[in-house]
Short mmCIF file of C-alpha atoms and ligand atoms in Angstrom, two decimals:
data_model
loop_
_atom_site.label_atom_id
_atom_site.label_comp_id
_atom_site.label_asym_id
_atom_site.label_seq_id
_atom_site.Cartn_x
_atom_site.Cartn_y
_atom_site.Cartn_z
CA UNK R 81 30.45 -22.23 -12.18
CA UNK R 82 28.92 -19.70 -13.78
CA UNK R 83 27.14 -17.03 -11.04
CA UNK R 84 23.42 -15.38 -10.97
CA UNK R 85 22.41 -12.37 -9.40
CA UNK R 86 18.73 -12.18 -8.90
CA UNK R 87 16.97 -9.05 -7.52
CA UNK R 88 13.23 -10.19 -5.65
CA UNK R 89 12.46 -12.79 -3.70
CA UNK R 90 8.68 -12.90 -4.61
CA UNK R 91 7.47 -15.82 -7.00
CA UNK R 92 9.56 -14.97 -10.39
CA UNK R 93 12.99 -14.78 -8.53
CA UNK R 94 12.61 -17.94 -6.85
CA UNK R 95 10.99 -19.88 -9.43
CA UNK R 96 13.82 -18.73 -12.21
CA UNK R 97 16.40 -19.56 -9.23
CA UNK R 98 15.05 -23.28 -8.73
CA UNK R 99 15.84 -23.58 -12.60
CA UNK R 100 18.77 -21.68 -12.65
CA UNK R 101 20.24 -23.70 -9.82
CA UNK R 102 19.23 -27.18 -11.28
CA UNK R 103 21.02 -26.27 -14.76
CA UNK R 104 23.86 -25.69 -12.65
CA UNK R 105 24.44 -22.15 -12.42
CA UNK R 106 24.80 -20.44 -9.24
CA UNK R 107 22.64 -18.48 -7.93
CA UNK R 108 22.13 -15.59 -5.45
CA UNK R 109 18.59 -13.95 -4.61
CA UNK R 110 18.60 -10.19 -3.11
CA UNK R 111 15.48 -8.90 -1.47
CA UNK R 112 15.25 -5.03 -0.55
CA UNK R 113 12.71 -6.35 2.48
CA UNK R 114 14.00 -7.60 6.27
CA UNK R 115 12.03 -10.22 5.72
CA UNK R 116 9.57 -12.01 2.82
CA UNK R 117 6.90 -9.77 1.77
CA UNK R 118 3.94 -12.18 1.98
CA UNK R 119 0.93 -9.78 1.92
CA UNK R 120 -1.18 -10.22 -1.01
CA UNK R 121 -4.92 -11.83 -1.66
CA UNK R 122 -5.32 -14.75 -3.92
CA UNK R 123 -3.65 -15.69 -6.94
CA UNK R 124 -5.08 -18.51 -8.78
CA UNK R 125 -2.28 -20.83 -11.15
CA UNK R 126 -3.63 -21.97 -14.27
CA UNK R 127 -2.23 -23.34 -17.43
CA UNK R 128 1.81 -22.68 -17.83
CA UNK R 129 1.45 -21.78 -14.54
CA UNK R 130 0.49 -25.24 -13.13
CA UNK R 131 3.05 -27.12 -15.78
CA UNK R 132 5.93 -25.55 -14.28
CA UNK R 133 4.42 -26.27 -10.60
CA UNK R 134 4.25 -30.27 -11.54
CA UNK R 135 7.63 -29.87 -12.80
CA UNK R 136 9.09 -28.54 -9.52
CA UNK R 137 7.15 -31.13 -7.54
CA UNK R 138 5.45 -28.71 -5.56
CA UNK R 139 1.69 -28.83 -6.56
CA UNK R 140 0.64 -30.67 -4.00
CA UNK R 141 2.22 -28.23 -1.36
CA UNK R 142 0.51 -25.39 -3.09
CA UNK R 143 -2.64 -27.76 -3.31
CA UNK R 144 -2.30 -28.39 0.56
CA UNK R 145 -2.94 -24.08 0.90
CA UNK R 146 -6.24 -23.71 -1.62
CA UNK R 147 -8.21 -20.86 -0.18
CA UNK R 148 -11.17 -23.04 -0.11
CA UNK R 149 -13.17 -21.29 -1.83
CA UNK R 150 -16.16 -22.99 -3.69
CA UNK R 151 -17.39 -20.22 -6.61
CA UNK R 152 -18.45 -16.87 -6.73
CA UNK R 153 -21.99 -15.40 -5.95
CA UNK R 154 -23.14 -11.90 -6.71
CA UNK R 155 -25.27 -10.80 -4.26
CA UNK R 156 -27.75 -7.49 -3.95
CA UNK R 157 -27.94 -4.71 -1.20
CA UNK R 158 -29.67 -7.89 1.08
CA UNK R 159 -27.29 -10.47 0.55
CA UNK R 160 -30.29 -11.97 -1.61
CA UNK R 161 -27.57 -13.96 -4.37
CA UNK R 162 -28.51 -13.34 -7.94
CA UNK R 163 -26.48 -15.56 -9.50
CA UNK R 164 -23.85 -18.36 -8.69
CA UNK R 165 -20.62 -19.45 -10.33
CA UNK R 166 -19.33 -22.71 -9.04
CA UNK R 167 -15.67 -23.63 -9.11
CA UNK R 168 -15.93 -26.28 -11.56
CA UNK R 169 -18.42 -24.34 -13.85
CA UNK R 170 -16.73 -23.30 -17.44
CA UNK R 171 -16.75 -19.79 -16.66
CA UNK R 172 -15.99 -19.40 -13.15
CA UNK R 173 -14.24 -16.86 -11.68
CA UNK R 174 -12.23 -19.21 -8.92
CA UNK R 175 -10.08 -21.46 -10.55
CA UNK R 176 -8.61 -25.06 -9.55
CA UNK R 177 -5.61 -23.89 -7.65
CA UNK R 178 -6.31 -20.92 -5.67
CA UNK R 179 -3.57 -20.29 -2.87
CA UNK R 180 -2.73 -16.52 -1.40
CA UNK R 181 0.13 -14.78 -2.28
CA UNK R 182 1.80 -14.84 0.83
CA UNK R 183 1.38 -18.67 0.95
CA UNK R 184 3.21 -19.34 -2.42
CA UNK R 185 5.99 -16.92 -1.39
CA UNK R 186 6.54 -19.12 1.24
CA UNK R 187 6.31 -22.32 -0.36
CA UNK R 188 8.89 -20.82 -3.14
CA UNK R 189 11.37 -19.86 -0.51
CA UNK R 190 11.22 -22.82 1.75
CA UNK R 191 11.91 -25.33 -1.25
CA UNK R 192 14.75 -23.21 -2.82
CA UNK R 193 16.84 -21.86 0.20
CA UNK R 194 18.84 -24.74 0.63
CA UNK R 195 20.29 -24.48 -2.87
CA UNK R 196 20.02 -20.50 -3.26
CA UNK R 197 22.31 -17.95 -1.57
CA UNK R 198 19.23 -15.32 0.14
CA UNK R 199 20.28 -11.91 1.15
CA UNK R 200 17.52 -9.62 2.75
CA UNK R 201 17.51 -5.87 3.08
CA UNK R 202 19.65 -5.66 0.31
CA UNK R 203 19.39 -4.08 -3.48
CA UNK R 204 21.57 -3.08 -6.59
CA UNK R 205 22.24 0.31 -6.19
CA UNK R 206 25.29 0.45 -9.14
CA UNK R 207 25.49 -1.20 -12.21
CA UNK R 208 27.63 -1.65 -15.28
CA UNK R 209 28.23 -3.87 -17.93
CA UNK R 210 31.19 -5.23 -18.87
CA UNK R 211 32.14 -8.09 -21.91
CA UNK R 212 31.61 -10.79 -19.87
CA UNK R 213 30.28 -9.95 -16.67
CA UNK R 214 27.90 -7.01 -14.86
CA UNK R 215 29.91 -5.73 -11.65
CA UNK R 216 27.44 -4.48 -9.12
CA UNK R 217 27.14 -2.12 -6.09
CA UNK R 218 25.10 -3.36 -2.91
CA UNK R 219 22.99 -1.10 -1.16
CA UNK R 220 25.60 -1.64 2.12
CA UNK R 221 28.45 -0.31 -0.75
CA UNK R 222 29.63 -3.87 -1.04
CA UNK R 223 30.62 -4.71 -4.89
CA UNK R 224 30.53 -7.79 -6.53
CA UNK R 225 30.74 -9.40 -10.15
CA UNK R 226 28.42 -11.96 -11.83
CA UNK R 227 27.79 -13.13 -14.97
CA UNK R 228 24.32 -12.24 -15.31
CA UNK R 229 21.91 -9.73 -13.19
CA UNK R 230 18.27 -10.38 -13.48
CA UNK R 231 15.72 -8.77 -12.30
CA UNK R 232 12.83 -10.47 -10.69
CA UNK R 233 11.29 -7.50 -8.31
CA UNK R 234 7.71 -6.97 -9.66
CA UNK R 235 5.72 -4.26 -11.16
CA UNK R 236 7.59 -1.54 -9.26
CA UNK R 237 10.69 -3.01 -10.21
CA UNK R 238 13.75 -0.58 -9.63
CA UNK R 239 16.42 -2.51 -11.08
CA UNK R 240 14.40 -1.89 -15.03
CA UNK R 241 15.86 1.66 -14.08
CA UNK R 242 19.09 0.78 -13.30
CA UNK R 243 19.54 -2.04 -16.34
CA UNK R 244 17.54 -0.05 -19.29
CA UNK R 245 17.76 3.66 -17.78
CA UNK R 246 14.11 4.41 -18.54
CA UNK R 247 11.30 4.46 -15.54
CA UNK R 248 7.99 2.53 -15.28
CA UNK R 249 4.84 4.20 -16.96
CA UNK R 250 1.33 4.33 -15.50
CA UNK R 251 -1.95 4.73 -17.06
CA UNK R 252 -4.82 5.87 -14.85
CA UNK R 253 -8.17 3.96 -15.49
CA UNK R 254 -10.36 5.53 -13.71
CA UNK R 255 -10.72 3.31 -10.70
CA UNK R 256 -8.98 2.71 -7.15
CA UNK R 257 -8.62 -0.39 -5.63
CA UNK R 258 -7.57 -1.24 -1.82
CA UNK R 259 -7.34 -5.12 -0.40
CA UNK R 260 -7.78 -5.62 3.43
CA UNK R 261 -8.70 -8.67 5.76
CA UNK R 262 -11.62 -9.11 8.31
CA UNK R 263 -12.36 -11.44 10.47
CA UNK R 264 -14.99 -13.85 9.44
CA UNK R 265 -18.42 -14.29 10.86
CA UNK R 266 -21.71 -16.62 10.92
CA UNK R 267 -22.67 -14.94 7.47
CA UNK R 268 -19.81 -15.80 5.35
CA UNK R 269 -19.06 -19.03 4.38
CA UNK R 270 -16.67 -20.37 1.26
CA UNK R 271 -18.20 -18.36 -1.26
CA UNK R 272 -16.74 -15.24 -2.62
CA UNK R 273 -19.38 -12.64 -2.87
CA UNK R 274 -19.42 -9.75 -5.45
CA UNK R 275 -21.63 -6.65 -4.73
CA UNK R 276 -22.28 -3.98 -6.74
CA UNK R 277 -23.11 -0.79 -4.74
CA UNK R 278 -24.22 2.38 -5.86
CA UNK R 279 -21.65 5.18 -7.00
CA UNK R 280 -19.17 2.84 -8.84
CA UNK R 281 -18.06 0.85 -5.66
CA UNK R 282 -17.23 -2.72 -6.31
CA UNK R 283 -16.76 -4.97 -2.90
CA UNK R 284 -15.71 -8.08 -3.03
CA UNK R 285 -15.34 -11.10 0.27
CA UNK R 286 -13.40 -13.90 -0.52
CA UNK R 287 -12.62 -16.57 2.25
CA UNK R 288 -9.19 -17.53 2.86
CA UNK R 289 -7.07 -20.78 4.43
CA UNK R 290 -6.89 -18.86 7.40
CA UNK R 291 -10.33 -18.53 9.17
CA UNK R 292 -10.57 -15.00 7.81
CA UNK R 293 -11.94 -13.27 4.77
CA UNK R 294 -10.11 -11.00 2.48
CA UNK R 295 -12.15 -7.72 1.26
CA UNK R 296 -11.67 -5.88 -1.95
CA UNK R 297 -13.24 -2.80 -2.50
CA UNK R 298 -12.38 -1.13 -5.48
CA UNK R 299 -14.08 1.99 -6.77
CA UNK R 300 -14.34 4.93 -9.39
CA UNK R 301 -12.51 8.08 -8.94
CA UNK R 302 -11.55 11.00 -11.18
CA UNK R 303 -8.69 11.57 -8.91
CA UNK R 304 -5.97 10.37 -10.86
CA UNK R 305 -3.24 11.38 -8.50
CA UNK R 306 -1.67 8.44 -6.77
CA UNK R 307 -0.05 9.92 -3.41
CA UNK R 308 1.17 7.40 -1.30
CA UNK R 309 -1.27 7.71 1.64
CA UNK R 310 -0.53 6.98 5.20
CA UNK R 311 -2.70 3.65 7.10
CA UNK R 312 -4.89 6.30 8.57
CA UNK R 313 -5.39 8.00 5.61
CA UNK R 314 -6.31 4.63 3.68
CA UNK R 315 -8.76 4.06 6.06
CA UNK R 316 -11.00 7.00 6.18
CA UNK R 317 -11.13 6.61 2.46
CA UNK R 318 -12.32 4.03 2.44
CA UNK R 319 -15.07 4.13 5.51
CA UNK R 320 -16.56 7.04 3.11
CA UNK R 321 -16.47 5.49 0.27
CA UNK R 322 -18.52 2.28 1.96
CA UNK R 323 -20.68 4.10 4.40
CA UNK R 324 -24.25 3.35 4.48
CA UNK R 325 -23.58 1.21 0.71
CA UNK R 326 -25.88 -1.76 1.85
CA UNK R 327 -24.97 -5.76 2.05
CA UNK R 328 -21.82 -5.89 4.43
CA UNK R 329 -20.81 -2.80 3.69
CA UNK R 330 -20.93 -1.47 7.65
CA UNK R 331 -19.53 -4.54 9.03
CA UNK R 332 -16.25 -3.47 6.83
CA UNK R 333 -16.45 -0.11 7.81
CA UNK R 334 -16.59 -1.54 11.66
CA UNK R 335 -13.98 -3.69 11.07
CA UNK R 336 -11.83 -0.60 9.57
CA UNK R 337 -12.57 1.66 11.94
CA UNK R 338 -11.06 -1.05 14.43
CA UNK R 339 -8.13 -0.58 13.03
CA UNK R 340 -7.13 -4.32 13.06
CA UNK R 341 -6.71 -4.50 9.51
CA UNK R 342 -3.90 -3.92 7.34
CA UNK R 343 -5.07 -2.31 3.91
CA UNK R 344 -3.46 -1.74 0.67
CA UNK R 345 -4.87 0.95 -1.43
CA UNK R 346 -3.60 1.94 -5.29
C1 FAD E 414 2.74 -7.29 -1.37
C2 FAD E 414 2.12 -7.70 -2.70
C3 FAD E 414 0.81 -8.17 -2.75
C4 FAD E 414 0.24 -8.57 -3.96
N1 FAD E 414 -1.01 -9.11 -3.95
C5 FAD E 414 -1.50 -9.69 -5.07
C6 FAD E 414 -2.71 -10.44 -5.04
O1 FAD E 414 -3.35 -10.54 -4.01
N2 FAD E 414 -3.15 -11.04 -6.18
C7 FAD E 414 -2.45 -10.94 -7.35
O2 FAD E 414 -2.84 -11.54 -8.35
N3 FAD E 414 -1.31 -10.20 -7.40
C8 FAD E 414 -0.82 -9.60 -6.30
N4 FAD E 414 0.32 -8.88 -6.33
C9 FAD E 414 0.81 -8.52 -7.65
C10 FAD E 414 2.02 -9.25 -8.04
O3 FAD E 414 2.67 -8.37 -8.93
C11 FAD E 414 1.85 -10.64 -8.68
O4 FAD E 414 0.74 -11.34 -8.43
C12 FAD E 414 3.02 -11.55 -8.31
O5 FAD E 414 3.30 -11.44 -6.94
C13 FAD E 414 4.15 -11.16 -9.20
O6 FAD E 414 5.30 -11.90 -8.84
P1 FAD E 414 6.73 -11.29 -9.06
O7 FAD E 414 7.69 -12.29 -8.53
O8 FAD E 414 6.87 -10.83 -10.48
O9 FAD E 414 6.77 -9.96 -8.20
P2 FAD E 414 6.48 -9.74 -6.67
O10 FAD E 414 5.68 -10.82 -6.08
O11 FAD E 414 5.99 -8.33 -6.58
O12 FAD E 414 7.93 -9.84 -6.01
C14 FAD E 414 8.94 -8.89 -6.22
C15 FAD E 414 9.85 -8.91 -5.02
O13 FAD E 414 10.94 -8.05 -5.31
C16 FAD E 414 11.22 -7.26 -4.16
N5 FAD E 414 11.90 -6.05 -4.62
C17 FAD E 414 11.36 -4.91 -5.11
N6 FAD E 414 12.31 -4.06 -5.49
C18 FAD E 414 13.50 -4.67 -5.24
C19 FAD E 414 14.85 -4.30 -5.43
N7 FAD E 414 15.19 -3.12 -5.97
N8 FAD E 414 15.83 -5.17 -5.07
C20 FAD E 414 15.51 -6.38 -4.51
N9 FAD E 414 14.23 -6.78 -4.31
C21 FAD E 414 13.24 -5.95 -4.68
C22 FAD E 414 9.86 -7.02 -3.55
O14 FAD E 414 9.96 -6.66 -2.18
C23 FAD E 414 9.21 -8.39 -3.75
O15 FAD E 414 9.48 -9.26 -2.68
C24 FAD E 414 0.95 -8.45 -5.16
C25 FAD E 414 2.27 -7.94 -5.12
C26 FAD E 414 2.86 -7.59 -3.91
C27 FAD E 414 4.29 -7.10 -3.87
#
């Protein structure tokens, strides 16, 4: 049989794994994480997409975990909405199958892990080609041969290093972006609600599966530098940046300064 080596257990690695597996190769997923990474906002499935859902069999699982969310209003420094985009409208902004990350990651894992070999905390640190086969060194100095290595570990994917030698390029556009979670209250309901504030700041509520609401705020800068900041760090960023910006923006910076949210800023 022939064997698989797949590095990321986020959606590509497990999706190509179900396939793999069913064509009857086998397969083995690493993951540098402990655990599954599920963080992440929503991530709506359309067209190919939702094919190769129905063809797994698992669209009504990811159906079963739709955010909920009915359309997208943009609202003014009030809340006063100014104009409405239902779900089902032609141009809408929330599509038909809607589910967060974290959820799908799950879903992905859970219906593959009988018939894929998982390893967490573990990467390709040493690769080399051979013929026939790709011999690879584990991060725990284990070695090991397969047939094929792919990589499957997202945008920040070290393993395109290690298989083409060349390093991912960035191209700063001018704008930052963070993603955190509050807890909901009596104003929000399904909708997600884009304001515009002054300054270039975009914020954005979206409701979730999980009685919460997931914020966006994402917002101009000519500060092209991308340090990795610390939570703390993240945070006071982004209080500034919202302070006194109207509409909910002080019921974020409450719920930042907190410090019950977990925040993600690029
Ligand atoms: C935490 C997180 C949150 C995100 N949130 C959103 C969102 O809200 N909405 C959206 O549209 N997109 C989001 N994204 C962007 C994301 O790139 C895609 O939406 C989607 O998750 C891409 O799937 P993927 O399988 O290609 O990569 P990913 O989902 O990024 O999965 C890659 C996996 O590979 C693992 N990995 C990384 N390096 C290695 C390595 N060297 N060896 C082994 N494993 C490795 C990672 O830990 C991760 O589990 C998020 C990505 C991440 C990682």
């Amino acid at each position: 049989m022939k064997r698989i080596l797949i590095s990321g257990a986020g959606i590509a690695g497990p999706v190509l794994g179900y396939w793999l597996n069913k064509a009857g190769f086998q397969v083995t997923i690493i993951e540098i994480e402990k655990d599954l990474r599920t963080g992440g906002q929503n991530i709506d499935i359309t067209d190919a997409g939702r094919d190769v859902l129905k063809l797994m069999g698992i669209e009504g699982a990811v159906r079963d975990n739709f955010t909920g969310e009915k359309g997208l209003r943009f609202v003014d420094h009030r809340g006063k909405v100014k104009a409405e985009f239902p779900k089902d409208s032609e141009i809408s902004f929330t599509r038909d199958l809607e589910i967060l990350r974290g959820d799908l990651v799950k879903i992905l894992f859970d219906f593959t892990k009988d018939d894929i070999s998982y390893k967490f905390g573990c990467e390709v640190i040493r690769l080399n080609h051979e013929e026939n086969q790709v011999n690879v060194t584990f991060n725990d100095n284990s070695s090991d041969s397969y047939d094929c290595f792919i990589a499957a570990d997202g945008m920040g994917s070290s393993s395109r290093k290690l298989i083409f030698g060349n390093d991912m390029k960035m191209k700063y556009l001018g704008i930052w972006t963070s993603y955190f979670t509050v807890e909901r209250t009596d104003y929000d309901d399904d909708w997600a609600k884009w304001y515009n504030a002054p300054d270039g700041v975009v914020v954005l509520l979206r409701p979730d599966n999980k009685a919460s609401m997931r914020a966006s705020v994402n917002y101009l800068s000519d500060n092209s530098e991308y340090q990795p900041l610390s939570v703390d760090e993240k945070r006071e960023k982004l209080v500034n940046v919202l302070s006194n910006k109207g509409w909910e923006c002080d019921r974020l910076v409450q719920s930042l300064k907190k410090k019950m949210t977990s925040i993600w800023v690029r």
